mmCIF file of N, CA and C in Angstrom:
data_model
loop_
_atom_site.group_PDB
_atom_site.id
_atom_site.type_symbol
_atom_site.label_atom_id
_atom_site.label_comp_id
_atom_site.label_asym_id
_atom_site.label_seq_id
_atom_site.Cartn_x
_atom_site.Cartn_y
_atom_site.Cartn_z
ATOM 1 N N GLN A 1 96.636 110.177 131.435
ATOM 2 C CA GLN A 1 95.766 109.665 130.406
ATOM 3 C C GLN A 1 96.402 108.656 129.485
ATOM 4 N N VAL A 2 96.057 107.103 129.275
ATOM 5 C CA VAL A 2 96.911 106.402 128.451
ATOM 6 C C VAL A 2 96.448 106.606 126.634
ATOM 7 N N GLN A 3 97.230 106.646 126.487
ATOM 8 C CA GLN A 3 96.870 106.594 124.820
ATOM 9 C C GLN A 3 97.977 105.795 123.831
ATOM 10 N N LEU A 4 97.374 105.262 122.678
ATOM 11 C CA LEU A 4 97.894 104.303 121.563
ATOM 12 C C LEU A 4 97.987 104.992 120.824
ATOM 13 N N ALA A 5 99.271 105.117 120.144
ATOM 14 C CA ALA A 5 99.748 105.429 118.560
ATOM 15 C C ALA A 5 100.113 104.947 117.787
ATOM 16 N N GLU A 6 99.266 104.258 116.707
ATOM 17 C CA GLU A 6 99.590 103.316 115.831
ATOM 18 C C GLU A 6 100.371 103.855 114.409
ATOM 19 N N SER A 7 100.936 103.100 113.903
ATOM 20 C CA SER A 7 101.592 103.555 112.470
ATOM 21 C C SER A 7 102.176 102.500 111.792
ATOM 22 N N GLY A 8 102.322 102.488 110.551
ATOM 23 C CA GLY A 8 103.126 101.511 109.823
ATOM 24 C C GLY A 8 101.887 100.767 108.560
ATOM 25 N N GLY A 9 100.822 101.272 108.748
ATOM 26 C CA GLY A 9 99.756 100.582 107.416
ATOM 27 C C GLY A 9 100.008 101.662 106.522
ATOM 28 N N GLY A 10 99.304 100.641 105.345
ATOM 29 C CA GLY A 10 99.579 100.999 103.786
ATOM 30 C C GLY A 10 99.307 100.137 102.905
ATOM 31 N N SER A 11 99.593 100.164 101.769
ATOM 32 C CA SER A 11 99.136 99.502 100.740
ATOM 33 C C SER A 11 100.285 98.700 100.428
ATOM 34 N N VAL A 12 100.373 97.674 99.949
ATOM 35 C CA VAL A 12 101.408 96.974 99.573
ATOM 36 C C VAL A 12 100.853 95.783 98.475
ATOM 37 N N GLN A 13 101.723 95.534 97.832
ATOM 38 C CA GLN A 13 101.410 94.077 96.972
ATOM 39 C C GLN A 13 101.834 93.023 97.301
ATOM 40 N N TYR A 14 100.846 91.776 96.819
ATOM 41 C CA TYR A 14 101.079 90.590 97.336
ATOM 42 C C TYR A 14 102.576 90.100 97.774
ATOM 43 N N GLY A 15 102.556 89.284 98.485
ATOM 44 C CA GLY A 15 104.053 88.981 99.064
ATOM 45 C C GLY A 15 105.173 89.938 99.677
ATOM 46 N N GLY A 16 104.499 91.293 99.606
ATOM 47 C CA GLY A 16 105.326 92.198 100.360
ATOM 48 C C GLY A 16 105.360 92.461 102.200
ATOM 49 N N SER A 17 105.670 93.286 102.311
ATOM 50 C CA SER A 17 105.748 93.084 103.939
ATOM 51 C C SER A 17 105.366 95.020 104.293
ATOM 52 N N LEU A 18 105.071 94.499 105.530
ATOM 53 C CA LEU A 18 104.972 95.744 106.346
ATOM 54 C C LEU A 18 105.372 95.709 107.880
ATOM 55 N N ARG A 19 105.498 96.362 108.766
ATOM 56 C CA ARG A 19 105.561 96.752 110.109
ATOM 57 C C ARG A 19 104.806 97.822 110.811
ATOM 58 N N LEU A 20 103.906 97.129 111.503
ATOM 59 C CA LEU A 20 103.080 97.904 112.238
ATOM 60 C C LEU A 20 103.738 98.025 113.686
ATOM 61 N N SER A 21 103.506 99.513 114.259
ATOM 62 C CA SER A 21 104.342 100.297 115.497
ATOM 63 C C SER A 21 103.036 100.509 116.210
ATOM 64 N N CYS A 22 102.859 100.423 117.529
ATOM 65 C CA CYS A 22 102.068 101.081 118.482
ATOM 66 C C CYS A 22 102.542 101.640 119.716
ATOM 67 N N VAL A 23 102.485 102.747 120.345
ATOM 68 C CA VAL A 23 103.324 103.532 121.164
ATOM 69 C C VAL A 23 102.590 103.586 122.163
ATOM 70 N N VAL A 24 102.824 103.041 123.422
ATOM 71 C CA VAL A 24 101.795 103.279 124.527
ATOM 72 C C VAL A 24 102.122 104.517 125.418
ATOM 73 N N SER A 25 101.308 105.580 125.201
ATOM 74 C CA SER A 25 101.738 106.827 126.182
ATOM 75 C C SER A 25 101.216 106.969 127.300
ATOM 76 N N GLY A 26 101.540 107.456 128.498
ATOM 77 C CA GLY A 26 101.098 107.712 129.892
ATOM 78 C C GLY A 26 101.953 107.473 130.857
ATOM 79 N N ARG A 27 101.200 107.128 132.147
ATOM 80 C CA ARG A 27 102.316 106.687 132.980
ATOM 81 C C ARG A 27 101.799 106.181 134.051
ATOM 82 N N GLY A 28 102.431 105.147 135.277
ATOM 83 C CA GLY A 28 101.547 104.855 136.180
ATOM 84 C C GLY A 28 101.266 103.771 136.016
ATOM 85 N N PHE A 29 101.398 102.986 134.585
ATOM 86 C CA PHE A 29 101.037 101.316 134.691
ATOM 87 C C PHE A 29 102.217 100.427 134.566
ATOM 88 N N GLU A 30 101.655 99.381 134.727
ATOM 89 C CA GLU A 30 102.366 97.943 133.888
ATOM 90 C C GLU A 30 101.613 97.348 133.176
ATOM 91 N N VAL A 31 102.619 97.062 132.136
ATOM 92 C CA VAL A 31 102.181 96.055 130.957
ATOM 93 C C VAL A 31 101.758 94.777 131.305
ATOM 94 N N ASN A 32 100.813 94.294 131.093
ATOM 95 C CA ASN A 32 100.200 92.959 131.377
ATOM 96 C C ASN A 32 100.648 92.107 129.654
ATOM 97 N N GLU A 33 99.947 92.613 128.774
ATOM 98 C CA GLU A 33 99.981 92.231 127.431
ATOM 99 C C GLU A 33 99.705 92.946 126.455
ATOM 100 N N MET A 34 100.320 92.944 125.284
ATOM 101 C CA MET A 34 100.285 93.811 124.032
ATOM 102 C C MET A 34 99.845 92.653 123.101
ATOM 103 N N GLU A 35 98.833 93.499 122.250
ATOM 104 C CA GLU A 35 98.153 92.259 121.274
ATOM 105 C C GLU A 35 97.861 93.188 119.819
ATOM 106 N N TRP A 36 97.700 92.645 119.015
ATOM 107 C CA TRP A 36 97.316 92.835 117.539
ATOM 108 C C TRP A 36 96.248 92.188 117.181
ATOM 109 N N TYR A 37 95.011 93.104 116.702
ATOM 110 C CA TYR A 37 94.018 92.314 116.236
ATOM 111 C C TYR A 37 93.564 93.175 114.892
ATOM 112 N N ARG A 38 92.899 92.635 114.149
ATOM 113 C CA ARG A 38 92.276 92.929 112.837
ATOM 114 C C ARG A 38 90.987 92.661 112.443
ATOM 115 N N GLN A 39 90.364 93.409 111.817
ATOM 116 C CA GLN A 39 89.039 93.424 111.040
ATOM 117 C C GLN A 39 89.038 93.779 109.667
ATOM 118 N N ALA A 40 88.652 92.714 108.922
ATOM 119 C CA ALA A 40 88.445 92.821 107.799
ATOM 120 C C ALA A 40 87.046 93.283 107.465
ATOM 121 N N PRO A 41 86.770 93.676 106.097
ATOM 122 C CA PRO A 41 85.494 94.242 105.840
ATOM 123 C C PRO A 41 84.417 93.348 106.014
ATOM 124 N N GLU A 42 83.466 93.540 106.785
ATOM 125 C CA GLU A 42 81.989 92.559 107.101
ATOM 126 C C GLU A 42 82.589 91.361 107.798
ATOM 127 N N LYS A 43 83.382 91.265 108.203
ATOM 128 C CA LYS A 43 84.181 90.424 109.424
ATOM 129 C C LYS A 43 84.429 90.631 110.675
ATOM 130 N N GLU A 44 84.180 89.808 111.589
ATOM 131 C CA GLU A 44 84.328 89.977 112.945
ATOM 132 C C GLU A 44 85.821 90.507 113.634
ATOM 133 N N ARG A 45 86.164 91.205 114.452
ATOM 134 C CA ARG A 45 87.531 91.515 114.884
ATOM 135 C C ARG A 45 88.426 90.223 115.231
ATOM 136 N N GLU A 46 89.653 89.813 115.041
ATOM 137 C CA GLU A 46 89.977 88.493 115.255
ATOM 138 C C GLU A 46 91.412 89.025 115.922
ATOM 139 N N LEU A 47 91.869 88.250 116.715
ATOM 140 C CA LEU A 47 93.088 88.203 117.553
ATOM 141 C C LEU A 47 94.586 87.562 116.231
ATOM 142 N N VAL A 48 95.435 88.603 116.216
ATOM 143 C CA VAL A 48 96.792 88.410 115.287
ATOM 144 C C VAL A 48 97.663 87.457 115.992
ATOM 145 N N ALA A 49 97.888 88.469 117.102
ATOM 146 C CA ALA A 49 99.310 87.743 117.816
ATOM 147 C C ALA A 49 99.321 88.486 118.999
ATOM 148 N N SER A 50 99.694 88.146 119.982
ATOM 149 C CA SER A 50 99.823 88.486 121.278
ATOM 150 C C SER A 50 101.093 88.181 122.152
ATOM 151 N N SER A 51 101.643 89.280 123.064
ATOM 152 C CA SER A 51 102.523 89.020 123.496
ATOM 153 C C SER A 51 102.563 89.383 125.095
ATOM 154 N N THR A 52 102.783 88.555 125.989
ATOM 155 C CA THR A 52 102.431 88.759 127.666
ATOM 156 C C THR A 52 103.826 89.516 128.241
ATOM 157 N N SER A 53 103.554 89.934 129.307
ATOM 158 C CA SER A 53 104.516 90.507 129.958
ATOM 159 C C SER A 53 105.813 89.713 130.292
ATOM 160 N N GLY A 54 105.760 88.503 130.066
ATOM 161 C CA GLY A 54 106.717 87.368 130.286
ATOM 162 C C GLY A 54 107.381 87.262 129.119
ATOM 163 N N GLY A 55 107.129 87.738 128.002
ATOM 164 C CA GLY A 55 107.842 87.482 126.463
ATOM 165 C C GLY A 55 107.134 86.384 125.976
ATOM 166 N N VAL A 56 106.099 85.742 126.568
ATOM 167 C CA VAL A 56 105.395 84.552 125.754
ATOM 168 C C VAL A 56 104.647 85.193 124.642
ATOM 169 N N THR A 57 104.604 84.635 123.230
ATOM 170 C CA THR A 57 103.786 85.207 122.405
ATOM 171 C C THR A 57 103.012 84.444 121.688
ATOM 172 N N ASP A 58 101.985 84.518 121.111
ATOM 173 C CA ASP A 58 101.151 83.450 120.407
ATOM 174 C C ASP A 58 100.679 84.381 119.111
ATOM 175 N N TYR A 59 100.122 83.062 118.073
ATOM 176 C CA TYR A 59 99.764 83.737 116.860
ATOM 177 C C TYR A 59 98.537 82.921 116.387
ATOM 178 N N ALA A 60 97.699 83.736 115.783
ATOM 179 C CA ALA A 60 96.642 82.908 114.792
ATOM 180 C C ALA A 60 97.358 81.947 113.819
ATOM 181 N N ASP A 61 96.759 80.700 113.986
ATOM 182 C CA ASP A 61 97.364 79.781 112.870
ATOM 183 C C ASP A 61 97.705 79.994 111.530
ATOM 184 N N SER A 62 96.814 81.135 110.874
ATOM 185 C CA SER A 62 96.895 81.324 109.511
ATOM 186 C C SER A 62 98.460 82.706 109.416
ATOM 187 N N MET A 63 98.554 82.802 110.360
ATOM 188 C CA MET A 63 99.563 83.993 110.696
ATOM 189 C C MET A 63 101.221 83.800 111.205
ATOM 190 N N LYS A 64 101.135 82.784 111.881
ATOM 191 C CA LYS A 64 102.212 82.171 112.924
ATOM 192 C C LYS A 64 103.501 82.354 111.979
ATOM 193 N N ASP A 65 103.382 81.668 110.785
ATOM 194 C CA ASP A 65 104.838 81.339 109.874
ATOM 195 C C ASP A 65 105.068 82.814 109.157
ATOM 196 N N ARG A 66 104.081 83.661 109.130
ATOM 197 C CA ARG A 66 104.559 84.928 108.587
ATOM 198 C C ARG A 66 104.434 86.355 109.440
ATOM 199 N N PHE A 67 103.818 86.542 110.059
ATOM 200 C CA PHE A 67 104.065 87.522 111.015
ATOM 201 C C PHE A 67 104.545 87.148 112.557
ATOM 202 N N THR A 68 105.408 88.238 113.143
ATOM 203 C CA THR A 68 106.175 88.440 113.903
ATOM 204 C C THR A 68 105.739 89.578 115.073
ATOM 205 N N ILE A 69 105.455 89.218 116.096
ATOM 206 C CA ILE A 69 105.046 90.356 117.200
ATOM 207 C C ILE A 69 105.989 90.649 118.117
ATOM 208 N N SER A 70 106.371 91.804 118.600
ATOM 209 C CA SER A 70 107.921 91.933 119.120
ATOM 210 C C SER A 70 107.497 93.263 120.155
ATOM 211 N N VAL A 71 108.096 93.394 121.107
ATOM 212 C CA VAL A 71 108.008 94.296 122.183
ATOM 213 C C VAL A 71 109.297 95.239 122.748
ATOM 214 N N ASP A 72 109.253 96.389 122.542
ATOM 215 C CA ASP A 72 110.563 97.046 123.139
ATOM 216 C C ASP A 72 109.945 97.734 124.318
ATOM 217 N N ASN A 73 110.029 96.940 125.590
ATOM 218 C CA ASN A 73 109.533 97.112 126.852
ATOM 219 C C ASN A 73 110.071 98.722 127.607
ATOM 220 N N ALA A 74 111.128 99.163 126.964
ATOM 221 C CA ALA A 74 111.724 100.083 127.414
ATOM 222 C C ALA A 74 110.897 101.465 126.943
ATOM 223 N N GLN A 75 110.554 101.361 125.598
ATOM 224 C CA GLN A 75 109.271 102.385 125.049
ATOM 225 C C GLN A 75 108.070 102.259 124.804
ATOM 226 N N ASN A 76 107.599 100.887 125.587
ATOM 227 C CA ASN A 76 105.954 100.558 125.556
ATOM 228 C C ASN A 76 105.530 100.631 124.286
ATOM 229 N N THR A 77 106.532 100.022 123.617
ATOM 230 C CA THR A 77 106.024 99.757 122.059
ATOM 231 C C THR A 77 105.873 98.406 121.724
ATOM 232 N N VAL A 78 105.072 98.056 120.888
ATOM 233 C CA VAL A 78 104.661 96.803 120.016
ATOM 234 C C VAL A 78 104.607 96.975 118.763
ATOM 235 N N TYR A 79 105.427 96.274 117.993
ATOM 236 C CA TYR A 79 105.344 95.836 116.703
ATOM 237 C C TYR A 79 105.121 94.650 116.033
ATOM 238 N N LEU A 80 104.270 94.775 114.942
ATOM 239 C CA LEU A 80 103.859 93.694 114.247
ATOM 240 C C LEU A 80 104.835 93.467 112.943
ATOM 241 N N LEU A 81 105.487 92.757 112.690
ATOM 242 C CA LEU A 81 106.519 92.564 111.085
ATOM 243 C C LEU A 81 105.807 91.443 110.560
ATOM 244 N N MET A 82 104.952 91.799 109.361
ATOM 245 C CA MET A 82 104.045 91.332 108.304
ATOM 246 C C MET A 82 104.995 90.718 107.166
ATOM 247 N N ASN A 83 105.104 89.536 106.812
ATOM 248 C CA ASN A 83 105.632 89.109 105.454
ATOM 249 C C ASN A 83 104.944 88.228 104.910
ATOM 250 N N SER A 84 105.103 88.413 103.714
ATOM 251 C CA SER A 84 104.232 87.373 103.005
ATOM 252 C C SER A 84 102.911 88.047 102.708
ATOM 253 N N LEU A 85 102.711 89.012 102.717
ATOM 254 C CA LEU A 85 101.597 89.598 103.002
ATOM 255 C C LEU A 85 100.495 89.041 101.447
ATOM 256 N N LYS A 86 99.293 88.750 101.865
ATOM 257 C CA LYS A 86 98.001 88.181 100.832
ATOM 258 C C LYS A 86 96.900 89.110 100.883
ATOM 259 N N PRO A 87 96.225 89.195 99.818
ATOM 260 C CA PRO A 87 94.900 89.936 99.691
ATOM 261 C C PRO A 87 93.920 89.702 100.967
ATOM 262 N N GLU A 88 93.889 88.506 101.511
ATOM 263 C CA GLU A 88 93.225 88.156 102.672
ATOM 264 C C GLU A 88 93.504 88.917 103.929
ATOM 265 N N ASP A 89 94.954 89.504 103.769
ATOM 266 C CA ASP A 89 95.234 90.003 104.842
ATOM 267 C C ASP A 89 94.978 91.698 105.258
ATOM 268 N N THR A 90 94.246 92.277 103.713
ATOM 269 C CA THR A 90 94.028 93.155 103.868
ATOM 270 C C THR A 90 92.818 93.696 105.117
ATOM 271 N N ALA A 91 93.320 94.703 106.072
ATOM 272 C CA ALA A 91 91.914 94.835 107.048
ATOM 273 C C ALA A 91 92.475 95.957 108.109
ATOM 274 N N VAL A 92 91.485 96.506 108.978
ATOM 275 C CA VAL A 92 91.976 97.266 109.704
ATOM 276 C C VAL A 92 92.772 96.716 110.716
ATOM 277 N N TYR A 93 93.740 97.017 111.510
ATOM 278 C CA TYR A 93 94.697 96.283 112.354
ATOM 279 C C TYR A 93 94.778 97.082 113.160
ATOM 280 N N TYR A 94 94.319 96.678 114.725
ATOM 281 C CA TYR A 94 94.359 97.429 115.979
ATOM 282 C C TYR A 94 95.200 97.091 117.152
ATOM 283 N N CYS A 95 95.864 97.977 117.685
ATOM 284 C CA CYS A 95 96.482 97.438 118.639
ATOM 285 C C CYS A 95 95.730 97.478 119.741
ATOM 286 N N HIS A 96 95.984 96.487 120.690
ATOM 287 C CA HIS A 96 95.295 96.274 122.200
ATOM 288 C C HIS A 96 96.206 96.032 123.408
ATOM 289 N N VAL A 97 96.048 96.872 124.400
ATOM 290 C CA VAL A 97 96.652 96.293 125.733
ATOM 291 C C VAL A 97 96.055 96.271 126.756
ATOM 292 N N GLY A 98 96.644 95.117 127.517
ATOM 293 C CA GLY A 98 96.108 95.507 128.949
ATOM 294 C C GLY A 98 96.780 95.876 129.766
ATOM 295 N N LEU A 99 96.659 96.794 130.798
ATOM 296 C CA LEU A 99 97.882 97.724 131.610
ATOM 297 C C LEU A 99 97.110 97.238 132.791
ATOM 298 N N TYR A 100 98.151 97.183 133.872
ATOM 299 C CA TYR A 100 97.720 97.236 135.481
ATOM 300 C C TYR A 100 98.052 98.880 135.953
ATOM 301 N N PHE A 101 97.149 99.454 136.877
ATOM 302 C CA PHE A 101 97.331 100.405 137.840
ATOM 303 C C PHE A 101 97.469 99.987 138.973
ATOM 304 N N PRO A 102 98.823 100.230 139.777
ATOM 305 C CA PRO A 102 98.543 99.795 141.051
ATOM 306 C C PRO A 102 98.007 100.999 141.705
ATOM 307 N N ASP A 103 97.372 102.044 141.751
ATOM 308 C CA ASP A 103 96.763 103.016 142.169
ATOM 309 C C ASP A 103 95.562 102.864 142.740
ATOM 310 N N GLY A 104 94.939 101.823 142.165
ATOM 311 C CA GLY A 104 93.523 101.431 142.449
ATOM 312 C C GLY A 104 92.579 101.026 141.300
ATOM 313 N N ARG A 105 92.983 101.645 140.327
ATOM 314 C CA ARG A 105 92.357 101.378 139.079
ATOM 315 C C ARG A 105 92.403 99.980 138.489
ATOM 316 N N GLY A 106 93.388 99.249 138.768
ATOM 317 C CA GLY A 106 93.398 97.872 138.197
ATOM 318 C C GLY A 106 93.455 97.831 137.010
ATOM 319 N N TYR A 107 93.015 96.698 136.849
ATOM 320 C CA TYR A 107 93.457 96.233 134.868
ATOM 321 C C TYR A 107 92.498 97.336 134.269
ATOM 322 N N VAL A 108 93.145 97.662 132.965
ATOM 323 C CA VAL A 108 92.622 98.441 132.298
ATOM 324 C C VAL A 108 92.967 98.007 130.789
ATOM 325 N N GLU A 109 91.691 97.910 129.717
ATOM 326 C CA GLU A 109 92.211 97.609 128.744
ATOM 327 C C GLU A 109 91.981 98.896 127.721
ATOM 328 N N VAL A 110 92.916 98.846 126.820
ATOM 329 C CA VAL A 110 93.096 100.260 125.944
ATOM 330 C C VAL A 110 93.149 99.686 124.470
ATOM 331 N N TRP A 111 92.405 100.505 123.394
ATOM 332 C CA TRP A 111 92.445 99.644 122.406
ATOM 333 C C TRP A 111 93.011 101.348 121.152
ATOM 334 N N GLY A 112 93.863 100.916 120.162
ATOM 335 C CA GLY A 112 94.090 101.984 119.307
ATOM 336 C C GLY A 112 93.195 102.359 118.482
ATOM 337 N N GLN A 113 93.362 102.940 117.629
ATOM 338 C CA GLN A 113 92.341 103.882 116.811
ATOM 339 C C GLN A 113 92.341 102.756 115.564
ATOM 340 N N GLY A 114 93.317 102.254 115.073
ATOM 341 C CA GLY A 114 93.156 101.242 113.889
ATOM 342 C C GLY A 114 93.884 101.767 112.883
ATOM 343 N N THR A 115 94.629 100.976 112.206
ATOM 344 C CA THR A 115 95.793 101.259 110.981
ATOM 345 C C THR A 115 95.397 100.418 109.907
ATOM 346 N N LEU A 116 95.174 100.764 108.315
ATOM 347 C CA LEU A 116 94.514 100.289 107.465
ATOM 348 C C LEU A 116 95.791 99.446 106.882
ATOM 349 N N VAL A 117 95.673 98.194 106.360
ATOM 350 C CA VAL A 117 96.476 97.445 105.512
ATOM 351 C C VAL A 117 95.732 96.844 104.293
ATOM 352 N N THR A 118 96.216 97.298 103.296
ATOM 353 C CA THR A 118 95.514 97.101 102.034
ATOM 354 C C THR A 118 96.890 96.065 100.902
ATOM 355 N N VAL A 119 96.536 94.946 100.840
ATOM 356 C CA VAL A 119 97.283 94.156 100.012
ATOM 357 C C VAL A 119 96.655 93.728 98.659
ATOM 358 N N SER A 120 97.253 94.381 97.386
ATOM 359 C CA SER A 120 96.509 94.065 96.426
ATOM 360 C C SER A 120 96.981 92.629 95.473
ATOM 361 N N SER A 121 96.545 91.835 94.643
ATOM 362 C CA SER A 121 96.813 90.807 94.305
ATOM 363 C C SER A 121 97.782 91.238 93.055
#
């Protein structure tokens, strides 16, 4: 069974930094993509950053100059380094991965439980 374990959320002041981590545990899969989403209160969930198995990364426009996604393939871990944080970055951040199981299950998407990031002004 595949599980995602997120960590690194917390409270920080305006201009501060945080690094989120998400470890994918389990076996028998290949990672297709690893992504971070966020959902602020009373707003829809939005894509923050993504990284494909080929190493291609992409970011939401409002975050591309401040956030960096990186992947440790050996540890099946994806990170999100967030710099210059603003109050509008306050949200629950979710890890999302797309996995391929060669045993017949095919493509499977898995979500983490979310980690809260709070930025105060």
